[in-house]
């Protein structure tokens, strides 16, 4: 079993703690052997992918009928782990007042980080302590309060997400804005699929949903 850190924003953390989020999607980074090989083209399709089967998905087909073989690319191994591996959640937090002795107690398991640190997800949006927040990317392992066990990994196109999977991403049936914490937001009714699309663009930028990239679909359960 391997353990890796993964960044989650405050809305995602709240959904995990509520038991509503059991999936996360992250872009796949293909590594071409040939610099001229464009694997980000929206016209390419990954064929015959089966998790755990060597060389499955070895053909990248284009809509024009032409294709290229996987021996021109490095295998796309999930960098976040495989079923049975664990993820420790990296979230924005504040633990400036903790001295080395207390930090060592947390590492030894005699004290709990969740009782000694403040976490942005536990506060209303916009709240900020006098010392400021430590960005999630700088969270050390000892400060993490949430551990996840990976239960499944697969690859798919981003926009192939189903309504059921959008629910598993922690999304609600709500208004037109993505909402983990405010399912009663106003506006026209939007499905979990719609809200996930808006959330994705808020993280990865305009047109990132339309680009329809390959994504890792990582399923997990919280380790209590």
PDB file of C-alpha atoms in Angstrom:
ATOM      1  CA  UNK A   1       0.000   0.000   0.000  1.00  0.00           C
ATOM      2  CA  UNK A   2       1.260   3.450  -0.946  1.00  0.00           C
ATOM      3  CA  UNK A   3       0.113   6.784   0.415  1.00  0.00           C
ATOM      4  CA  UNK A   4       0.069  10.073  -1.493  1.00  0.00           C
ATOM      5  CA  UNK A   5      -1.161  13.595  -0.859  1.00  0.00           C
ATOM      6  CA  UNK A   6      -3.857  15.161  -3.057  1.00  0.00           C
ATOM      7  CA  UNK A   7      -5.198  18.714  -3.024  1.00  0.00           C
ATOM      8  CA  UNK A   8      -8.911  19.284  -2.397  1.00  0.00           C
ATOM      9  CA  UNK A   9     -10.549  22.712  -2.137  1.00  0.00           C
ATOM     10  CA  UNK A  10     -12.820  23.705   0.751  1.00  0.00           C
ATOM     11  CA  UNK A  11     -16.043  22.778  -1.060  1.00  0.00           C
ATOM     12  CA  UNK A  12     -14.702  19.324  -1.860  1.00  0.00           C
ATOM     13  CA  UNK A  13     -13.569  18.789   1.731  1.00  0.00           C
ATOM     14  CA  UNK A  14     -17.019  19.696   3.039  1.00  0.00           C
ATOM     15  CA  UNK A  15     -18.602  17.224   0.641  1.00  0.00           C
ATOM     16  CA  UNK A  16     -16.197  14.468   1.768  1.00  0.00           C
ATOM     17  CA  UNK A  17     -16.922  15.153   5.440  1.00  0.00           C
ATOM     18  CA  UNK A  18     -20.664  15.091   4.700  1.00  0.00           C
ATOM     19  CA  UNK A  19     -20.286  11.699   3.020  1.00  0.00           C
ATOM     20  CA  UNK A  20     -21.487  13.065  -0.335  1.00  0.00           C
ATOM     21  CA  UNK A  21     -18.220  12.944  -2.285  1.00  0.00           C
ATOM     22  CA  UNK A  22     -16.783   9.526  -3.168  1.00  0.00           C
ATOM     23  CA  UNK A  23     -15.189  10.363  -6.544  1.00  0.00           C
ATOM     24  CA  UNK A  24     -12.707  12.882  -7.893  1.00  0.00           C
ATOM     25  CA  UNK A  25     -11.587  13.588 -11.462  1.00  0.00           C
ATOM     26  CA  UNK A  26      -8.113  14.768 -12.422  1.00  0.00           C
ATOM     27  CA  UNK A  27      -6.661  15.417 -15.916  1.00  0.00           C
ATOM     28  CA  UNK A  28      -4.569  12.664 -17.509  1.00  0.00           C
ATOM     29  CA  UNK A  29      -1.113  13.810 -18.594  1.00  0.00           C
ATOM     30  CA  UNK A  30      -0.063  11.718 -21.594  1.00  0.00           C
ATOM     31  CA  UNK A  31       3.686  11.651 -22.264  1.00  0.00           C
ATOM     32  CA  UNK A  32       4.380  11.256 -26.000  1.00  0.00           C
ATOM     33  CA  UNK A  33       7.673   9.722 -27.112  1.00  0.00           C
ATOM     34  CA  UNK A  34       7.361  11.661 -30.364  1.00  0.00           C
ATOM     35  CA  UNK A  35       7.194  15.432 -29.675  1.00  0.00           C
ATOM     36  CA  UNK A  36       5.080  15.832 -32.785  1.00  0.00           C
ATOM     37  CA  UNK A  37       2.359  13.487 -31.572  1.00  0.00           C
ATOM     38  CA  UNK A  38      -0.653  15.455 -30.377  1.00  0.00           C
ATOM     39  CA  UNK A  39      -2.518  13.389 -27.794  1.00  0.00           C
ATOM     40  CA  UNK A  40      -4.656  16.282 -26.618  1.00  0.00           C
ATOM     41  CA  UNK A  41      -6.716  16.394 -29.798  1.00  0.00           C
ATOM     42  CA  UNK A  42     -10.430  16.137 -29.066  1.00  0.00           C
ATOM     43  CA  UNK A  43     -10.729  13.930 -32.152  1.00  0.00           C
ATOM     44  CA  UNK A  44      -8.811  11.029 -30.609  1.00  0.00           C
ATOM     45  CA  UNK A  45     -10.510   8.173 -28.795  1.00  0.00           C
ATOM     46  CA  UNK A  46      -8.923   5.646 -26.459  1.00  0.00           C
ATOM     47  CA  UNK A  47      -9.932   2.178 -27.626  1.00  0.00           C
ATOM     48  CA  UNK A  48     -10.601  -0.972 -25.603  1.00  0.00           C
ATOM     49  CA  UNK A  49      -9.473   0.334 -22.230  1.00  0.00           C
ATOM     50  CA  UNK A  50      -9.734  -2.182 -19.379  1.00  0.00           C
ATOM     51  CA  UNK A  51      -8.331  -1.344 -15.977  1.00  0.00           C
ATOM     52  CA  UNK A  52      -5.509  -3.641 -14.934  1.00  0.00           C
ATOM     53  CA  UNK A  53      -5.053  -5.227 -18.362  1.00  0.00           C
ATOM     54  CA  UNK A  54      -1.571  -4.564 -19.845  1.00  0.00           C
ATOM     55  CA  UNK A  55      -1.605  -2.585 -23.109  1.00  0.00           C
ATOM     56  CA  UNK A  56      -5.388  -2.228 -23.056  1.00  0.00           C
ATOM     57  CA  UNK A  57      -6.404   0.989 -24.743  1.00  0.00           C
ATOM     58  CA  UNK A  58      -3.311   0.673 -26.916  1.00  0.00           C
ATOM     59  CA  UNK A  59      -4.886   2.269 -29.999  1.00  0.00           C
ATOM     60  CA  UNK A  60      -5.700   5.948 -30.263  1.00  0.00           C
ATOM     61  CA  UNK A  61      -8.243   6.270 -33.062  1.00  0.00           C
ATOM     62  CA  UNK A  62      -9.036   9.521 -34.833  1.00  0.00           C
ATOM     63  CA  UNK A  63     -12.470  10.332 -36.216  1.00  0.00           C
ATOM     64  CA  UNK A  64     -10.937  10.283 -39.672  1.00  0.00           C
ATOM     65  CA  UNK A  65     -10.132   6.600 -39.330  1.00  0.00           C
ATOM     66  CA  UNK A  66      -6.387   6.983 -38.846  1.00  0.00           C
ATOM     67  CA  UNK A  67      -4.690   6.000 -35.624  1.00  0.00           C
ATOM     68  CA  UNK A  68      -1.403   5.754 -33.802  1.00  0.00           C
ATOM     69  CA  UNK A  69      -0.036   2.977 -31.636  1.00  0.00           C
ATOM     70  CA  UNK A  70       0.765   3.174 -27.950  1.00  0.00           C
ATOM     71  CA  UNK A  71       4.431   2.266 -28.543  1.00  0.00           C
ATOM     72  CA  UNK A  72       4.881   5.936 -29.431  1.00  0.00           C
ATOM     73  CA  UNK A  73       3.688   7.008 -25.985  1.00  0.00           C
ATOM     74  CA  UNK A  74       4.688   6.110 -22.472  1.00  0.00           C
ATOM     75  CA  UNK A  75       2.088   4.085 -20.513  1.00  0.00           C
ATOM     76  CA  UNK A  76      -0.318   6.390 -18.693  1.00  0.00           C
ATOM     77  CA  UNK A  77      -0.090   5.050 -15.140  1.00  0.00           C
ATOM     78  CA  UNK A  78      -2.324   6.752 -12.604  1.00  0.00           C
ATOM     79  CA  UNK A  79      -0.042   8.988 -10.511  1.00  0.00           C
ATOM     80  CA  UNK A  80      -2.544   9.064  -7.664  1.00  0.00           C
ATOM     81  CA  UNK A  81      -2.451   5.348  -6.890  1.00  0.00           C
ATOM     82  CA  UNK A  82      -4.321   2.103  -7.421  1.00  0.00           C
ATOM     83  CA  UNK A  83      -7.151   0.400  -5.483  1.00  0.00           C
ATOM     84  CA  UNK A  84      -5.973  -0.257  -1.949  1.00  0.00           C
ATOM     85  CA  UNK A  85      -3.615   2.735  -1.890  1.00  0.00           C
ATOM     86  CA  UNK A  86      -4.417   5.707   0.298  1.00  0.00           C
ATOM     87  CA  UNK A  87      -4.708   9.443  -0.256  1.00  0.00           C
ATOM     88  CA  UNK A  88      -4.196  11.993   2.492  1.00  0.00           C
ATOM     89  CA  UNK A  89      -6.179  15.142   1.849  1.00  0.00           C
ATOM     90  CA  UNK A  90      -4.221  18.369   1.490  1.00  0.00           C
ATOM     91  CA  UNK A  91      -6.479  21.305   2.366  1.00  0.00           C
ATOM     92  CA  UNK A  92      -6.024  24.941   3.312  1.00  0.00           C
ATOM     93  CA  UNK A  93      -5.364  25.196   7.054  1.00  0.00           C
ATOM     94  CA  UNK A  94      -3.858  27.254   9.879  1.00  0.00           C
ATOM     95  CA  UNK A  95      -1.493  25.820  12.490  1.00  0.00           C
ATOM     96  CA  UNK A  96       0.956  28.663  13.017  1.00  0.00           C
ATOM     97  CA  UNK A  97       0.747  28.515  16.828  1.00  0.00           C
ATOM     98  CA  UNK A  98       1.812  24.866  17.129  1.00  0.00           C
ATOM     99  CA  UNK A  99       5.323  24.366  18.480  1.00  0.00           C
ATOM    100  CA  UNK A 100       7.678  21.502  17.641  1.00  0.00           C
ATOM    101  CA  UNK A 101       6.674  19.476  20.712  1.00  0.00           C
ATOM    102  CA  UNK A 102       2.983  19.567  19.797  1.00  0.00           C
ATOM    103  CA  UNK A 103       3.735  18.711  16.172  1.00  0.00           C
ATOM    104  CA  UNK A 104       5.739  15.707  17.353  1.00  0.00           C
ATOM    105  CA  UNK A 105       2.793  14.607  19.517  1.00  0.00           C
ATOM    106  CA  UNK A 106       0.591  14.717  16.420  1.00  0.00           C
ATOM    107  CA  UNK A 107       3.119  12.675  14.461  1.00  0.00           C
ATOM    108  CA  UNK A 108       3.297  10.153  17.318  1.00  0.00           C
ATOM    109  CA  UNK A 109      -0.489   9.869  17.430  1.00  0.00           C
ATOM    110  CA  UNK A 110      -0.879  11.165  20.987  1.00  0.00           C
ATOM    111  CA  UNK A 111      -2.597  14.345  19.764  1.00  0.00           C
ATOM    112  CA  UNK A 112      -4.997  14.930  16.875  1.00  0.00           C
ATOM    113  CA  UNK A 113      -4.303  17.559  14.229  1.00  0.00           C
ATOM    114  CA  UNK A 114      -8.056  17.963  13.718  1.00  0.00           C
ATOM    115  CA  UNK A 115      -8.349  19.225  17.308  1.00  0.00           C
ATOM    116  CA  UNK A 116      -5.367  21.578  17.150  1.00  0.00           C
ATOM    117  CA  UNK A 117      -5.455  23.093  13.644  1.00  0.00           C
ATOM    118  CA  UNK A 118      -8.046  25.291  11.978  1.00  0.00           C
ATOM    119  CA  UNK A 119      -9.252  24.270   8.523  1.00  0.00           C
ATOM    120  CA  UNK A 120     -10.702  26.671   5.988  1.00  0.00           C
ATOM    121  CA  UNK A 121     -13.478  24.219   5.092  1.00  0.00           C
ATOM    122  CA  UNK A 122     -14.848  24.565   8.638  1.00  0.00           C
ATOM    123  CA  UNK A 123     -15.343  28.320   8.280  1.00  0.00           C
ATOM    124  CA  UNK A 124     -17.663  30.434   6.094  1.00  0.00           C
ATOM    125  CA  UNK A 125     -16.236  31.401   2.720  1.00  0.00           C
ATOM    126  CA  UNK A 126     -14.192  34.578   3.018  1.00  0.00           C
ATOM    127  CA  UNK A 127     -13.167  33.996   6.642  1.00  0.00           C
ATOM    128  CA  UNK A 128      -9.489  34.595   7.334  1.00  0.00           C
ATOM    129  CA  UNK A 129      -7.542  34.281  10.603  1.00  0.00           C
ATOM    130  CA  UNK A 130      -5.148  37.041  11.639  1.00  0.00           C
ATOM    131  CA  UNK A 131      -2.169  34.844  10.745  1.00  0.00           C
ATOM    132  CA  UNK A 132      -3.669  33.974   7.359  1.00  0.00           C
ATOM    133  CA  UNK A 133      -4.217  30.543   5.818  1.00  0.00           C
ATOM    134  CA  UNK A 134      -1.534  28.103   4.732  1.00  0.00           C
ATOM    135  CA  UNK A 135      -2.288  27.026   1.121  1.00  0.00           C
ATOM    136  CA  UNK A 136      -3.225  23.382   0.664  1.00  0.00           C
ATOM    137  CA  UNK A 137      -0.142  22.703  -1.467  1.00  0.00           C
ATOM    138  CA  UNK A 138       2.017  23.475   1.590  1.00  0.00           C
ATOM    139  CA  UNK A 139       0.105  21.255   4.033  1.00  0.00           C
ATOM    140  CA  UNK A 140       2.461  18.741   5.693  1.00  0.00           C
ATOM    141  CA  UNK A 141       1.357  15.158   6.256  1.00  0.00           C
ATOM    142  CA  UNK A 142       0.990  15.589  10.016  1.00  0.00           C
ATOM    143  CA  UNK A 143      -1.620  18.353   9.579  1.00  0.00           C
ATOM    144  CA  UNK A 144      -3.963  16.273   7.406  1.00  0.00           C
ATOM    145  CA  UNK A 145      -7.178  15.170   9.120  1.00  0.00           C
ATOM    146  CA  UNK A 146      -8.714  13.111   6.289  1.00  0.00           C
ATOM    147  CA  UNK A 147      -7.413   9.871   4.805  1.00  0.00           C
ATOM    148  CA  UNK A 148      -9.072   8.186   1.826  1.00  0.00           C
ATOM    149  CA  UNK A 149      -8.720   4.646   0.500  1.00  0.00           C
ATOM    150  CA  UNK A 150      -8.874   4.246  -3.278  1.00  0.00           C
ATOM    151  CA  UNK A 151     -11.543   1.719  -4.286  1.00  0.00           C
ATOM    152  CA  UNK A 152     -11.425   2.140  -8.067  1.00  0.00           C
ATOM    153  CA  UNK A 153      -9.496   3.852 -10.873  1.00  0.00           C
ATOM    154  CA  UNK A 154     -10.500   4.260 -14.507  1.00  0.00           C
ATOM    155  CA  UNK A 155      -9.999   6.596 -17.482  1.00  0.00           C
ATOM    156  CA  UNK A 156     -12.749   8.348 -19.418  1.00  0.00           C
ATOM    157  CA  UNK A 157     -13.526  11.545 -21.259  1.00  0.00           C
ATOM    158  CA  UNK A 158     -14.520  14.349 -18.898  1.00  0.00           C
ATOM    159  CA  UNK A 159     -17.957  14.932 -20.426  1.00  0.00           C
ATOM    160  CA  UNK A 160     -18.838  11.233 -20.261  1.00  0.00           C
ATOM    161  CA  UNK A 161     -19.651  11.705 -16.579  1.00  0.00           C
ATOM    162  CA  UNK A 162     -23.150  10.445 -15.707  1.00  0.00           C
ATOM    163  CA  UNK A 163     -25.677  12.127 -13.429  1.00  0.00           C
ATOM    164  CA  UNK A 164     -25.015   9.385 -10.868  1.00  0.00           C
ATOM    165  CA  UNK A 165     -21.279  10.045 -10.970  1.00  0.00           C
ATOM    166  CA  UNK A 166     -21.870  13.802 -10.735  1.00  0.00           C
ATOM    167  CA  UNK A 167     -23.752  13.063  -7.517  1.00  0.00           C
ATOM    168  CA  UNK A 168     -20.749  11.023  -6.347  1.00  0.00           C
ATOM    169  CA  UNK A 169     -18.609  14.105  -7.045  1.00  0.00           C
ATOM    170  CA  UNK A 170     -20.676  15.823  -4.350  1.00  0.00           C
ATOM    171  CA  UNK A 171     -22.907  17.874  -6.649  1.00  0.00           C
ATOM    172  CA  UNK A 172     -26.550  18.801  -6.005  1.00  0.00           C
ATOM    173  CA  UNK A 173     -29.599  19.457  -8.134  1.00  0.00           C
ATOM    174  CA  UNK A 174     -29.574  23.232  -7.699  1.00  0.00           C
ATOM    175  CA  UNK A 175     -29.421  26.633  -9.359  1.00  0.00           C
ATOM    176  CA  UNK A 176     -27.038  27.544 -12.138  1.00  0.00           C
ATOM    177  CA  UNK A 177     -24.026  27.890  -9.853  1.00  0.00           C
ATOM    178  CA  UNK A 178     -22.023  24.877  -8.651  1.00  0.00           C
ATOM    179  CA  UNK A 179     -22.967  24.303  -5.040  1.00  0.00           C
ATOM    180  CA  UNK A 180     -21.683  21.891  -2.433  1.00  0.00           C
ATOM    181  CA  UNK A 181     -22.862  23.957   0.525  1.00  0.00           C
ATOM    182  CA  UNK A 182     -25.970  25.729  -0.797  1.00  0.00           C
ATOM    183  CA  UNK A 183     -28.276  23.218  -2.526  1.00  0.00           C
ATOM    184  CA  UNK A 184     -31.166  25.702  -2.341  1.00  0.00           C
ATOM    185  CA  UNK A 185     -29.441  28.407  -4.379  1.00  0.00           C
ATOM    186  CA  UNK A 186     -31.814  30.242  -6.704  1.00  0.00           C
ATOM    187  CA  UNK A 187     -32.027  30.484 -10.469  1.00  0.00           C
ATOM    188  CA  UNK A 188     -33.015  27.976 -13.101  1.00  0.00           C
ATOM    189  CA  UNK A 189     -32.791  24.346 -12.067  1.00  0.00           C
ATOM    190  CA  UNK A 190     -29.479  22.718 -13.011  1.00  0.00           C
ATOM    191  CA  UNK A 191     -28.632  19.040 -12.771  1.00  0.00           C
ATOM    192  CA  UNK A 192     -25.604  17.693 -10.878  1.00  0.00           C
ATOM    193  CA  UNK A 193     -24.024  17.240 -14.339  1.00  0.00           C
ATOM    194  CA  UNK A 194     -24.514  20.956 -15.104  1.00  0.00           C
ATOM    195  CA  UNK A 195     -23.084  21.976 -11.758  1.00  0.00           C
ATOM    196  CA  UNK A 196     -20.062  19.723 -12.154  1.00  0.00           C
ATOM    197  CA  UNK A 197     -19.361  21.292 -15.559  1.00  0.00           C
ATOM    198  CA  UNK A 198     -19.456  24.771 -14.002  1.00  0.00           C
ATOM    199  CA  UNK A 199     -17.242  23.647 -11.124  1.00  0.00           C
ATOM    200  CA  UNK A 200     -14.685  22.173 -13.525  1.00  0.00           C
ATOM    201  CA  UNK A 201     -14.428  25.440 -15.459  1.00  0.00           C
ATOM    202  CA  UNK A 202     -14.080  27.400 -12.211  1.00  0.00           C
ATOM    203  CA  UNK A 203     -10.990  25.297 -11.402  1.00  0.00           C
ATOM    204  CA  UNK A 204      -9.416  24.708 -14.821  1.00  0.00           C
ATOM    205  CA  UNK A 205     -10.538  27.822 -16.679  1.00  0.00           C
ATOM    206  CA  UNK A 206     -12.883  28.829 -19.511  1.00  0.00           C
ATOM    207  CA  UNK A 207     -13.379  26.277 -22.287  1.00  0.00           C
ATOM    208  CA  UNK A 208     -11.805  23.477 -20.193  1.00  0.00           C
ATOM    209  CA  UNK A 209     -15.141  21.640 -20.188  1.00  0.00           C
ATOM    210  CA  UNK A 210     -15.556  22.053 -23.936  1.00  0.00           C
ATOM    211  CA  UNK A 211     -12.036  20.640 -24.460  1.00  0.00           C
ATOM    212  CA  UNK A 212     -13.310  17.339 -23.024  1.00  0.00           C
ATOM    213  CA  UNK A 213      -9.920  16.016 -21.848  1.00  0.00           C
ATOM    214  CA  UNK A 214      -9.114  12.514 -20.677  1.00  0.00           C
ATOM    215  CA  UNK A 215      -9.457  12.285 -16.898  1.00  0.00           C
ATOM    216  CA  UNK A 216      -8.615   9.856 -14.147  1.00  0.00           C
ATOM    217  CA  UNK A 217     -11.763   8.850 -12.270  1.00  0.00           C
ATOM    218  CA  UNK A 218     -10.692   7.978  -8.746  1.00  0.00           C
ATOM    219  CA  UNK A 219     -13.263   6.378  -6.456  1.00  0.00           C
ATOM    220  CA  UNK A 220     -12.629   6.312  -2.725  1.00  0.00           C
ATOM    221  CA  UNK A 221     -13.991   5.843   0.762  1.00  0.00           C
ATOM    222  CA  UNK A 222     -13.029   7.765   3.873  1.00  0.00           C
ATOM    223  CA  UNK A 223     -10.859   5.870   6.350  1.00  0.00           C
ATOM    224  CA  UNK A 224     -12.271   6.515   9.819  1.00  0.00           C
TER     225      UNK A 224
END
